[in-house]
Amino acid sequence: MNDPEFDILRSLVVRAFRSDVAREQITPDLTLFGGGLELDSFALVDLVMGIEKEFGVKFCEEDFTIENFANIRAISALIERSRSEN
Amino acid sequence: MDRILTESGIRIAEDAGSFIEDESERLSYTQLDARVRKLIATWAGQNWAGGGSTVALPMTNNIAGITAFIALLRNGVSIALLPADDTGSRPQFCSAVLDPTTMAVALNESGPQLASSEREPCVYLKTSGSTGTPKWVVFGQEQLVGNADGVRDRMRIDQQDCVLVSTPLPHMFGLGGGLLPALLAGASVKVTKSGDPLSILKAEREADPTVAFLIPSQCRALLPLRRSARQYRVIIVGVGRLSPEFMEAFEKMNGTVAGMYGSTELGAAVGAHPGAGSDRRYQYIGPAMKSVRVFVEADQSDGAGRSIGPVFIEHVAGYLGYANMAGELIAAAPDRQPMGDLGALNEFGDLDIVGRVDDRIKRDGFWVLTKDIEACLSDAEGVAEAAVISTGMTRRGAGIVAYVVSQAGAAFEATRLLQVCKKNLPGHMVPDEILELQSFKRLASGKIDLQALTEHAEERLRETESDK
């Protein structure tokens, strides 16, 4: 994951979280669901929609797993896989 | 709950290959029954039977929670169900607390030590508190089974089904709406701890459910992630309504939706026939369950010209009454329960809920339904969700404050939203103020916490008046 990609993903997480969580607080390995930021269901949907739009990818239903959206590093790997499969 | 897991019931479920599954293991009905028996034997070995007493059970949506629930009832123990994360509010009337992780029973030193009578075991459920202070509601076995049988019958759940329960079991919708009807039918059951869309999609991959019990917010979060149609036989939606437009879109990708309506006290009172046409299911929740009668005391018309008024329900398998802090019945259930909702009935006897009795606001001599204002704002560009409450008085009558949560990335513009309301609503329905929140505080049921919004609005009103 390069810096620009990380920056975009961090912005999308901040926007989905709808809070004043500091960008700097969000690291590649910060847990997004269940123990970290505790993103809720609608935040997940916003995050998915944002990623698909920003990165021009389309996830399939099997991609929607807790592991794939555990943190920004996992999401980045998912984007990479999705790009290579499309 | 002997009548739900009787020997004959287990045999039926076994023959159909039915299972009970959580997020880590799958058991047959016989294996679940063996777990229950082993747990009871373990307690006996510890010289604890508990018959006649009441035990607090913090219940998680997993096999351990289900096992503990059945074992306690088989031992003649009454149960006060608590959310799994509720570690602080043990009811005083409980003589012990069961840890569902270790299955250890910890006696409550300050609680009643022994059973006071040889009473039939009952189940205590706490109301959500959406309309005031939470209360303990008492059910006998007969009521719980009768209510579950109504759901099983209406939704035609049988041993060929696999039922997904992803709403909390310590609440009536998860327990009486989802789990107990499924067990009664000998169906397979898949429970998930969380009701988020990732957990639901995972459960679909693991158990291939044919029936699901969901609340509206789960449906709204699930639909954008659904990439190809997956047809459930029926998805039962409770604790709120979906709009007809959303139901149509949701059904295309997920299968038939059947609305269900009730309360903690009455369980499931009304529900759509899954086989009914979409017109009926989209516009109305459905007719009364068996052993239930629904009444609407119409006293006004809504925008569609329907006669609407407060809803009352008679339910043979309703609750016994409310309990005091000693666990004793202090207020027996009335024959005809006022639901606190406003409803309308169609020619088939199908019920539609149009709002809460308390959510009607008198302005300029007209009744205003807050949900009509919420619908207008929810349709406005950039708005994800809206909630409307009444506070203070204006020259028009009761004050109206609207709260919105904006869509991600959308700018909040109160003036533009007011213009949208002025364009689409009569003058007496236009809110006095529109405020933005980052998110809505929600009750455990998933409903927006309107009481918290009212307190917020009243606080603002006090601050404004003190600044004058």
Coordinates of C-alpha atoms in Angstrom, one line a residue:
Chain A
M1 CA 0.0 0.0 0.0
N2 CA 1.5 3.3 -1.1
D3 CA 1.1 6.6 0.8
P4 CA -1.5 8.2 -1.6
E5 CA -3.7 5.0 -1.3
F6 CA -3.4 5.0 2.4
D7 CA -4.4 8.7 2.5
I8 CA -7.5 8.1 0.5
L9 CA -8.5 5.1 2.6
R10 CA -7.9 7.0 5.7
S11 CA -10.1 9.9 4.5
L12 CA -12.9 7.4 3.6
V13 CA -12.7 5.9 7.0
V14 CA -12.9 9.3 8.7
R15 CA -15.9 10.2 6.5
A16 CA -17.6 6.9 7.2
F17 CA -17.0 7.2 10.9
R18 CA -18.8 10.6 10.8
S19 CA -16.9 11.8 13.8
D20 CA -14.1 14.1 14.7
V21 CA -11.7 11.1 15.0
A22 CA -8.3 12.5 14.1
R23 CA -6.8 11.3 10.8
E24 CA -3.5 10.7 12.6
Q25 CA -5.3 8.2 14.9
I26 CA -6.0 5.9 12.0
T27 CA -3.1 3.6 11.3
P28 CA -3.0 0.8 8.7
D29 CA -3.5 -1.8 11.4
L30 CA -6.2 -0.1 13.5
T31 CA -9.1 -2.4 13.9
L32 CA -12.2 -0.9 12.3
F33 CA -14.8 -3.3 13.5
G34 CA -15.2 -4.9 16.9
G35 CA -12.6 -3.4 19.2
G36 CA -11.1 -0.4 17.3
L37 CA -13.2 2.4 15.9
E38 CA -16.4 0.2 16.1
L39 CA -17.7 1.3 12.8
D40 CA -21.4 0.5 12.5
S41 CA -23.4 -1.2 9.7
F42 CA -24.1 2.1 7.9
A43 CA -20.5 3.2 8.2
L44 CA -19.5 -0.1 6.6
V45 CA -21.9 0.6 3.7
D46 CA -20.5 4.2 3.3
L47 CA -17.0 2.8 3.3
V48 CA -17.7 0.2 0.7
M49 CA -19.4 2.7 -1.6
G50 CA -16.6 5.2 -1.2
I51 CA -13.9 2.6 -1.9
E52 CA -15.6 1.3 -5.0
K53 CA -16.1 4.9 -6.3
E54 CA -12.6 6.1 -5.5
F55 CA -10.7 3.0 -6.7
G56 CA -12.9 2.0 -9.5
V57 CA -13.4 -1.5 -8.3
K58 CA -16.5 -3.6 -7.7
F59 CA -16.5 -6.0 -4.9
C60 CA -18.4 -9.3 -5.0
E61 CA -20.5 -10.5 -2.1
E62 CA -17.9 -13.1 -1.0
D63 CA -15.5 -10.1 -0.5
F64 CA -17.6 -8.8 2.3
T65 CA -16.0 -10.6 5.3
I66 CA -14.9 -9.3 8.7
E67 CA -11.3 -10.3 7.8
N68 CA -11.3 -8.2 4.5
F69 CA -12.5 -5.1 6.3
A70 CA -10.6 -5.6 9.6
N71 CA -8.3 -2.7 9.0
I72 CA -6.9 -0.5 6.2
R73 CA -4.1 -2.9 5.4
A74 CA -6.6 -5.7 4.8
I75 CA -8.8 -3.4 2.7
S76 CA -5.9 -2.4 0.6
A77 CA -5.0 -6.0 -0.1
L78 CA -8.7 -6.6 -1.0
I79 CA -8.6 -3.7 -3.5
E80 CA -5.4 -5.2 -5.0
R81 CA -7.0 -8.6 -5.4
S82 CA -10.2 -7.1 -6.9
R83 CA -8.2 -5.1 -9.4
S84 CA -6.2 -8.2 -10.5
E85 CA -9.4 -10.2 -10.9
N86 CA -11.3 -7.6 -12.9
Chain B
M1 CA -39.4 -25.1 27.7
D2 CA -40.0 -28.8 27.7
R3 CA -42.8 -28.5 25.2
I4 CA -40.4 -27.0 22.7
L5 CA -37.7 -29.7 23.1
T6 CA -39.9 -32.7 23.8
E7 CA -38.7 -36.1 22.7
S8 CA -41.1 -36.1 19.8
G9 CA -40.0 -32.6 18.8
I10 CA -36.3 -33.7 18.8
R11 CA -37.1 -36.8 16.8
I12 CA -38.9 -34.8 14.1
A13 CA -36.0 -32.3 13.9
E14 CA -33.5 -35.2 13.8
D15 CA -35.3 -36.9 10.9
A16 CA -35.3 -33.7 8.9
G17 CA -31.5 -33.3 9.6
S18 CA -32.2 -30.0 11.5
F19 CA -29.4 -28.4 13.4
I20 CA -28.6 -25.5 15.8
E21 CA -25.6 -23.5 14.8
D22 CA -23.7 -20.5 16.2
E23 CA -20.6 -18.9 14.9
S24 CA -18.3 -21.7 16.0
E25 CA -20.2 -25.0 16.1
R26 CA -23.2 -26.9 14.7
L27 CA -25.2 -29.4 16.9
S28 CA -28.1 -31.7 16.0
Y29 CA -31.2 -31.4 18.2
T30 CA -30.1 -34.6 20.0
Q31 CA -26.7 -33.2 20.7
L32 CA -28.3 -30.0 22.0
D33 CA -30.6 -32.0 24.2
A34 CA -27.6 -34.0 25.5
R35 CA -25.8 -30.7 26.4
V36 CA -28.9 -29.5 28.3
R37 CA -29.0 -32.8 30.2
K38 CA -25.3 -32.7 31.0
L39 CA -25.6 -29.1 32.3
I40 CA -28.5 -30.1 34.5
A41 CA -26.4 -33.0 35.8
T42 CA -23.5 -30.7 36.5
W43 CA -25.7 -28.4 38.6
A44 CA -27.1 -31.4 40.5
G45 CA -23.5 -32.5 41.2
Q46 CA -22.9 -29.1 42.7
N47 CA -26.0 -29.5 44.8
W48 CA -27.8 -26.7 42.9
A49 CA -31.1 -27.3 41.2
G50 CA -32.6 -23.9 41.6
G51 CA -36.2 -25.0 41.2
G52 CA -38.6 -22.2 42.1
S53 CA -36.0 -19.5 42.2
T54 CA -35.1 -16.9 39.6
V55 CA -31.8 -16.7 37.9
A56 CA -30.4 -13.7 35.9
L57 CA -29.1 -15.0 32.5
P58 CA -27.0 -12.6 30.4
M59 CA -27.8 -14.2 27.1
T60 CA -25.6 -14.2 24.1
N61 CA -26.8 -15.4 20.6
N62 CA -24.9 -18.7 20.8
I63 CA -25.4 -22.3 21.6
A64 CA -24.2 -21.8 25.2
G65 CA -26.9 -19.2 25.7
I66 CA -29.6 -21.4 24.2
T67 CA -28.5 -24.4 26.2
A68 CA -28.5 -22.4 29.5
F69 CA -32.0 -21.0 28.7
I70 CA -33.5 -24.5 28.1
A71 CA -31.7 -26.1 31.0
L72 CA -32.9 -23.5 33.5
L73 CA -36.5 -23.8 32.4
R74 CA -36.3 -27.6 32.5
N75 CA -35.1 -27.4 36.1
G76 CA -38.1 -25.3 37.0
V77 CA -36.0 -22.1 37.3
S78 CA -37.5 -18.7 36.3
I79 CA -35.2 -16.6 34.1
A80 CA -34.6 -12.9 33.9
L81 CA -33.0 -12.4 30.5
L82 CA -30.3 -9.7 30.3
P83 CA -28.3 -8.5 27.3
A84 CA -25.0 -10.2 27.2
D85 CA -23.1 -7.0 27.8
D86 CA -25.3 -6.0 30.7
T87 CA -23.0 -6.5 33.6
G88 CA -24.4 -3.9 36.0
S89 CA -28.1 -4.2 36.3
R90 CA -28.9 -7.6 38.0
P91 CA -32.5 -7.5 39.1
Q92 CA -32.9 -7.7 42.9
F93 CA -35.4 -10.5 42.6
C94 CA -32.8 -12.9 41.2
S95 CA -31.2 -15.3 43.7
A96 CA -28.3 -16.1 41.4
V97 CA -26.6 -15.1 38.1
L98 CA -25.6 -17.7 35.5
D99 CA -22.4 -17.0 33.6
P100 CA -23.2 -18.4 30.2
T101 CA -19.4 -18.7 29.4
T102 CA -18.6 -21.0 32.2
M103 CA -22.2 -22.1 33.0
A104 CA -21.3 -21.4 36.7
V105 CA -24.1 -20.2 38.9
A106 CA -23.1 -17.4 41.3
L107 CA -25.5 -16.9 44.2
N108 CA -26.6 -13.3 44.7
E109 CA -25.8 -12.8 48.4
S110 CA -28.1 -9.8 48.6
G111 CA -30.9 -11.4 46.8
P112 CA -33.6 -13.9 47.9
Q113 CA -31.9 -17.1 48.8
L114 CA -34.6 -19.7 48.3
A115 CA -37.7 -20.2 46.3
S116 CA -40.8 -18.8 48.0
S117 CA -43.2 -21.1 46.2
E118 CA -43.6 -24.0 43.9
R119 CA -44.7 -21.8 41.0
E120 CA -44.4 -22.6 37.4
P121 CA -41.1 -21.2 36.0
C122 CA -41.6 -17.9 34.1
V123 CA -39.4 -15.7 32.0
Y124 CA -38.8 -12.0 32.7
L125 CA -38.0 -9.7 29.7
K126 CA -37.2 -6.0 30.1
T127 CA -38.9 -3.5 27.9
S128 CA -36.7 -1.3 25.7
G129 CA -37.6 1.9 27.6
S130 CA -38.4 3.7 24.4
T131 CA -41.6 5.0 26.0
G132 CA -40.2 5.6 29.5
T133 CA -38.5 3.6 32.3
P134 CA -37.8 0.0 31.3
K135 CA -40.1 -2.5 33.0
W136 CA -39.8 -6.2 33.8
V137 CA -42.5 -8.1 31.9
V138 CA -43.5 -11.6 33.1
F139 CA -44.4 -14.6 30.8
G140 CA -45.5 -18.0 31.7
Q141 CA -44.4 -21.0 29.6
E142 CA -47.9 -21.1 28.1
Q143 CA -47.7 -17.6 26.9
L144 CA -44.3 -17.9 25.3
V145 CA -45.2 -21.2 23.6
G146 CA -48.5 -19.8 22.4
N147 CA -46.9 -16.7 21.0
A148 CA -44.2 -18.7 19.3
D149 CA -46.8 -21.0 17.8
G150 CA -48.6 -18.0 16.3
V151 CA -45.4 -17.0 14.5
R152 CA -44.7 -20.5 13.4
D153 CA -48.2 -20.8 12.0
R154 CA -48.3 -17.4 10.2
M155 CA -44.8 -17.6 8.7
R156 CA -45.3 -21.4 7.9
I157 CA -42.0 -22.3 9.5
D158 CA -41.3 -26.0 9.4
Q159 CA -38.4 -28.5 9.8
Q160 CA -37.3 -27.9 6.2
D161 CA -36.5 -24.3 7.1
C162 CA -33.3 -22.8 8.4
V163 CA -34.0 -19.8 10.5
L164 CA -31.4 -17.0 10.8
V165 CA -31.7 -15.1 14.1
S166 CA -29.3 -12.2 14.3
T167 CA -31.3 -9.9 16.6
P168 CA -30.6 -10.2 20.3
L169 CA -32.1 -13.2 22.1
P170 CA -32.8 -11.3 25.3
H171 CA -35.4 -9.3 23.4
M172 CA -38.9 -10.4 22.4
F173 CA -38.2 -10.2 18.6
G174 CA -35.2 -12.4 18.8
L175 CA -36.5 -14.9 21.4
G176 CA -40.3 -15.0 20.8
G177 CA -40.2 -14.0 17.2
G178 CA -37.2 -15.9 16.0
L179 CA -35.7 -18.6 18.2
L180 CA -38.8 -20.2 19.9
P181 CA -40.9 -20.6 16.8
A182 CA -38.0 -22.2 15.0
L183 CA -37.4 -24.7 17.8
L184 CA -41.1 -25.3 18.0
A185 CA -41.1 -26.1 14.3
G186 CA -38.1 -28.4 14.5
A187 CA -36.4 -26.1 12.0
S188 CA -32.6 -25.5 11.8
V189 CA -31.5 -22.4 13.5
K190 CA -28.5 -20.2 12.8
V191 CA -27.7 -17.5 15.4
T192 CA -25.2 -14.7 15.1
K193 CA -23.8 -12.5 17.9
S194 CA -23.9 -9.4 15.8
G195 CA -26.5 -8.3 13.4
D196 CA -24.2 -6.3 11.1
P197 CA -24.3 -7.1 7.3
L198 CA -20.9 -8.9 7.4
S199 CA -22.2 -11.3 10.0
I200 CA -25.4 -11.9 8.1
L201 CA -23.6 -12.6 4.8
K202 CA -21.2 -15.0 6.6
A203 CA -24.2 -16.8 8.2
E204 CA -25.7 -17.2 4.7
R205 CA -22.6 -18.8 3.4
E206 CA -22.3 -21.1 6.4
A207 CA -26.0 -22.2 6.9
D208 CA -28.0 -21.2 3.8
P209 CA -31.0 -19.9 5.8
T210 CA -34.4 -19.8 4.2
V211 CA -36.0 -17.6 6.8
A212 CA -34.5 -14.5 8.5
F213 CA -35.7 -12.2 11.3
L214 CA -34.4 -8.7 10.6
I215 CA -35.0 -5.2 11.8
P216 CA -35.4 -2.3 9.2
S217 CA -31.9 -0.9 9.7
Q218 CA -30.4 -4.4 9.0
C219 CA -32.3 -4.5 5.7
R220 CA -31.1 -1.0 4.8
A221 CA -27.5 -1.9 5.5
L222 CA -27.7 -5.3 3.7
L223 CA -29.2 -4.2 0.4
P224 CA -26.3 -2.1 -0.9
L225 CA -23.9 -5.1 -0.3
R226 CA -26.2 -7.6 -2.0
R227 CA -24.5 -8.2 -5.4
S228 CA -26.7 -10.9 -6.8
A229 CA -30.2 -12.0 -5.9
R230 CA -30.5 -14.5 -3.0
Q231 CA -34.0 -15.6 -2.4
Y232 CA -35.1 -16.3 1.2
R233 CA -38.4 -18.0 1.5
V234 CA -39.4 -15.2 3.8
I235 CA -37.6 -12.4 5.6
I236 CA -39.6 -11.3 8.7
V237 CA -39.1 -7.6 9.5
G238 CA -40.1 -6.4 12.9
V239 CA -39.4 -3.5 15.3
G240 CA -40.3 -0.9 12.6
R241 CA -41.5 -0.7 9.1
L242 CA -39.9 -0.5 5.7
S243 CA -41.3 1.9 3.1
P244 CA -43.2 0.3 0.2
E245 CA -40.5 1.6 -2.2
F246 CA -37.7 0.0 -0.2
M247 CA -39.6 -3.2 0.3
E248 CA -40.0 -3.6 -3.5
A249 CA -36.3 -3.1 -4.1
F250 CA -35.3 -5.3 -1.2
E251 CA -37.6 -8.1 -2.3
K252 CA -36.1 -8.3 -5.7
M253 CA -32.7 -9.2 -4.2
N254 CA -33.7 -11.0 -1.1
G255 CA -37.1 -12.7 -1.5
T256 CA -40.5 -12.1 0.2
V257 CA -40.7 -9.7 3.1
A258 CA -43.3 -10.2 5.7
G259 CA -43.8 -7.4 8.3
M260 CA -44.5 -8.3 11.9
Y261 CA -45.8 -6.1 14.7
G262 CA -46.1 -6.5 18.4
S263 CA -44.3 -5.5 21.6
T264 CA -42.3 -6.9 24.4
E265 CA -45.5 -7.5 26.3
L266 CA -47.6 -9.1 23.5
G267 CA -44.9 -10.7 21.4
A268 CA -46.0 -11.0 17.8
A269 CA -49.5 -9.8 17.4
V270 CA -49.8 -9.0 13.7
G271 CA -47.9 -10.4 10.7
A272 CA -48.2 -10.6 7.0
H273 CA -49.0 -13.9 5.3
P274 CA -45.9 -14.6 3.2
G275 CA -48.1 -15.6 0.4
A276 CA -50.2 -12.4 0.3
G277 CA -49.8 -10.1 -2.6
S278 CA -47.2 -7.4 -2.6
D279 CA -49.9 -4.6 -2.5
R280 CA -51.1 -5.9 0.9
R281 CA -47.7 -6.6 2.3
Y282 CA -46.2 -3.2 1.2
Q283 CA -49.0 -1.0 2.4
Y284 CA -50.1 -2.8 5.6
I285 CA -48.2 -5.0 8.1
G286 CA -50.8 -7.8 8.0
P287 CA -53.7 -9.3 9.9
A288 CA -53.8 -10.5 13.5
M289 CA -52.1 -13.7 14.4
K290 CA -54.3 -16.6 15.6
S291 CA -55.6 -15.9 19.1
V292 CA -55.2 -12.2 18.6
R293 CA -57.8 -9.4 18.0
V294 CA -56.8 -5.9 16.8
F295 CA -58.9 -2.8 17.3
V296 CA -58.4 0.7 16.0
E297 CA -60.4 3.4 17.8
A298 CA -60.4 5.8 14.8
D299 CA -60.6 9.5 15.7
Q300 CA -58.9 11.2 12.7
S301 CA -58.0 10.8 9.0
D302 CA -54.5 10.6 7.6
G303 CA -53.3 12.2 4.4
A304 CA -54.5 9.2 2.4
G305 CA -58.1 9.6 3.8
R306 CA -57.8 6.5 6.0
S307 CA -59.5 6.4 9.4
I308 CA -56.7 6.2 12.0
G309 CA -56.6 6.1 15.7
P310 CA -55.1 4.4 18.8
V311 CA -54.4 0.6 18.4
F312 CA -55.6 -1.9 21.0
I313 CA -54.8 -5.6 21.0
E314 CA -56.3 -8.6 22.8
H315 CA -53.8 -11.5 22.8
V316 CA -54.6 -14.8 24.5
A317 CA -50.9 -15.7 24.6
G318 CA -49.8 -12.2 25.8
Y319 CA -47.9 -11.5 29.0
L320 CA -48.9 -12.2 32.6
G321 CA -48.2 -8.7 33.8
Y322 CA -45.4 -6.5 35.1
A323 CA -43.1 -7.4 38.0
N324 CA -41.9 -5.4 40.9
M325 CA -38.3 -5.5 42.2
A326 CA -39.3 -8.7 44.2
G327 CA -40.2 -10.4 41.0
E328 CA -43.9 -10.5 42.0
L329 CA -46.7 -9.6 39.6
I330 CA -47.9 -6.2 40.5
A331 CA -50.0 -5.3 37.5
A332 CA -51.8 -8.0 35.6
A333 CA -52.0 -7.6 31.9
P334 CA -55.2 -5.9 30.8
D335 CA -57.6 -7.9 28.5
R336 CA -57.2 -5.2 25.9
Q337 CA -53.7 -3.7 25.7
P338 CA -53.3 -0.1 24.5
M339 CA -50.3 -0.2 22.2
G340 CA -49.5 3.5 22.2
D341 CA -49.5 3.4 18.4
L342 CA -51.8 5.0 15.8
G343 CA -53.0 2.6 13.2
A344 CA -55.4 2.0 10.3
L345 CA -57.2 -1.2 9.3
N346 CA -58.0 -2.1 5.7
E347 CA -61.0 -4.2 4.5
F348 CA -59.0 -7.4 5.1
G349 CA -58.3 -6.5 8.7
D350 CA -54.7 -5.8 7.9
L351 CA -53.1 -3.3 10.3
D352 CA -50.9 -0.4 9.3
I353 CA -49.0 1.6 12.0
V354 CA -48.8 5.3 11.2
G355 CA -47.0 6.6 14.3
R356 CA -47.0 6.7 18.1
V357 CA -50.0 8.2 19.9
D358 CA -47.4 10.4 21.7
D359 CA -45.9 11.4 18.3
R360 CA -49.0 13.3 17.2
I361 CA -48.6 17.0 17.6
K362 CA -51.5 19.4 17.7
R363 CA -50.7 22.5 15.6
D364 CA -53.1 25.1 14.2
G365 CA -56.0 22.8 15.2
F366 CA -54.6 19.9 13.1
W367 CA -53.0 16.6 14.2
V368 CA -49.5 16.3 12.8
L369 CA -47.8 12.9 12.5
T370 CA -44.1 13.2 13.0
K371 CA -43.4 10.3 10.6
D372 CA -44.9 12.4 7.7
I373 CA -42.2 15.1 8.4
E374 CA -39.5 12.4 8.8
A375 CA -40.5 10.9 5.5
C376 CA -40.3 14.4 3.8
L377 CA -36.9 15.1 5.2
S378 CA -35.6 11.5 4.5
D379 CA -36.4 12.0 0.8
A380 CA -34.5 15.3 0.7
E381 CA -31.1 15.3 -1.0
G382 CA -28.2 14.7 1.3
V383 CA -30.2 13.3 4.2
A384 CA -29.5 9.8 5.4
E385 CA -32.1 9.6 8.2
A386 CA -34.5 12.0 10.0
A387 CA -36.3 12.0 13.3
V388 CA -38.8 14.5 14.6
I389 CA -39.8 15.3 18.2
S390 CA -42.0 17.9 19.8
T391 CA -40.8 20.3 22.4
G392 CA -41.9 23.6 23.9
M393 CA -44.8 25.7 22.6
T394 CA -45.1 28.1 19.6
R395 CA -47.9 30.3 18.4
R396 CA -49.0 27.4 16.2
G397 CA -49.1 25.0 19.1
A398 CA -46.6 22.4 20.1
G399 CA -43.0 23.0 18.8
I400 CA -41.5 20.7 16.2
V401 CA -37.8 20.0 16.0
A402 CA -36.4 17.8 13.3
Y403 CA -33.0 16.1 13.6
V404 CA -31.2 14.8 10.5
V405 CA -28.1 12.7 9.9
S406 CA -26.5 13.7 6.6
Q407 CA -25.3 11.2 4.0
A408 CA -21.5 10.7 4.0
G409 CA -19.9 13.7 2.3
A410 CA -23.1 15.7 2.0
A411 CA -23.2 19.3 3.5
F412 CA -26.0 20.0 6.0
E413 CA -28.1 23.1 5.0
A414 CA -30.9 23.8 7.4
T415 CA -32.3 26.6 5.2
R416 CA -32.5 24.3 2.1
L417 CA -34.2 21.5 4.1
L418 CA -36.7 24.0 5.5
Q419 CA -37.5 25.0 2.0
V420 CA -38.0 21.3 1.0
C421 CA -40.5 21.0 3.9
K422 CA -42.3 24.2 3.0
K423 CA -42.7 23.0 -0.6
N424 CA -43.9 19.5 0.3
L425 CA -45.8 19.9 3.6
P426 CA -48.7 22.1 4.8
G427 CA -47.6 25.1 6.8
H428 CA -48.6 23.6 10.2
M429 CA -46.3 20.6 9.5
V430 CA -43.1 22.6 8.8
P431 CA -40.6 22.2 11.7
D432 CA -39.6 25.2 13.7
E433 CA -36.0 24.1 13.7
I434 CA -33.9 21.5 11.8
L435 CA -30.7 20.3 13.5
E436 CA -27.9 18.0 12.4
L437 CA -26.4 15.2 14.4
Q438 CA -23.4 13.0 13.4
S439 CA -25.4 9.9 14.3
F440 CA -28.6 8.9 16.2
K441 CA -28.3 7.3 19.6
R442 CA -30.2 4.0 19.4
L443 CA -31.9 1.7 21.8
A444 CA -30.9 -1.9 22.0
S445 CA -33.9 -2.6 19.7
G446 CA -32.3 -0.5 17.0
K447 CA -34.9 2.2 17.2
I448 CA -33.8 5.8 17.4
D449 CA -33.7 7.0 21.0
L450 CA -36.4 9.7 20.7
Q451 CA -36.2 10.3 24.5
A452 CA -32.5 11.4 24.1
L453 CA -33.5 13.7 21.2
T454 CA -36.3 15.3 23.3
E455 CA -33.8 15.8 26.2
H456 CA -31.4 17.4 23.8
A457 CA -34.1 19.7 22.4
E458 CA -35.3 20.7 25.8
E459 CA -31.7 21.5 26.9
R460 CA -31.3 23.7 23.9
L461 CA -34.6 25.4 24.7
R462 CA -33.5 26.1 28.3
E463 CA -30.2 27.5 27.1
T464 CA -31.9 29.8 24.5
E465 CA -34.3 31.1 27.2
S466 CA -31.6 31.7 29.7
D467 CA -29.7 33.7 27.1
K468 CA -32.6 36.0 26.5

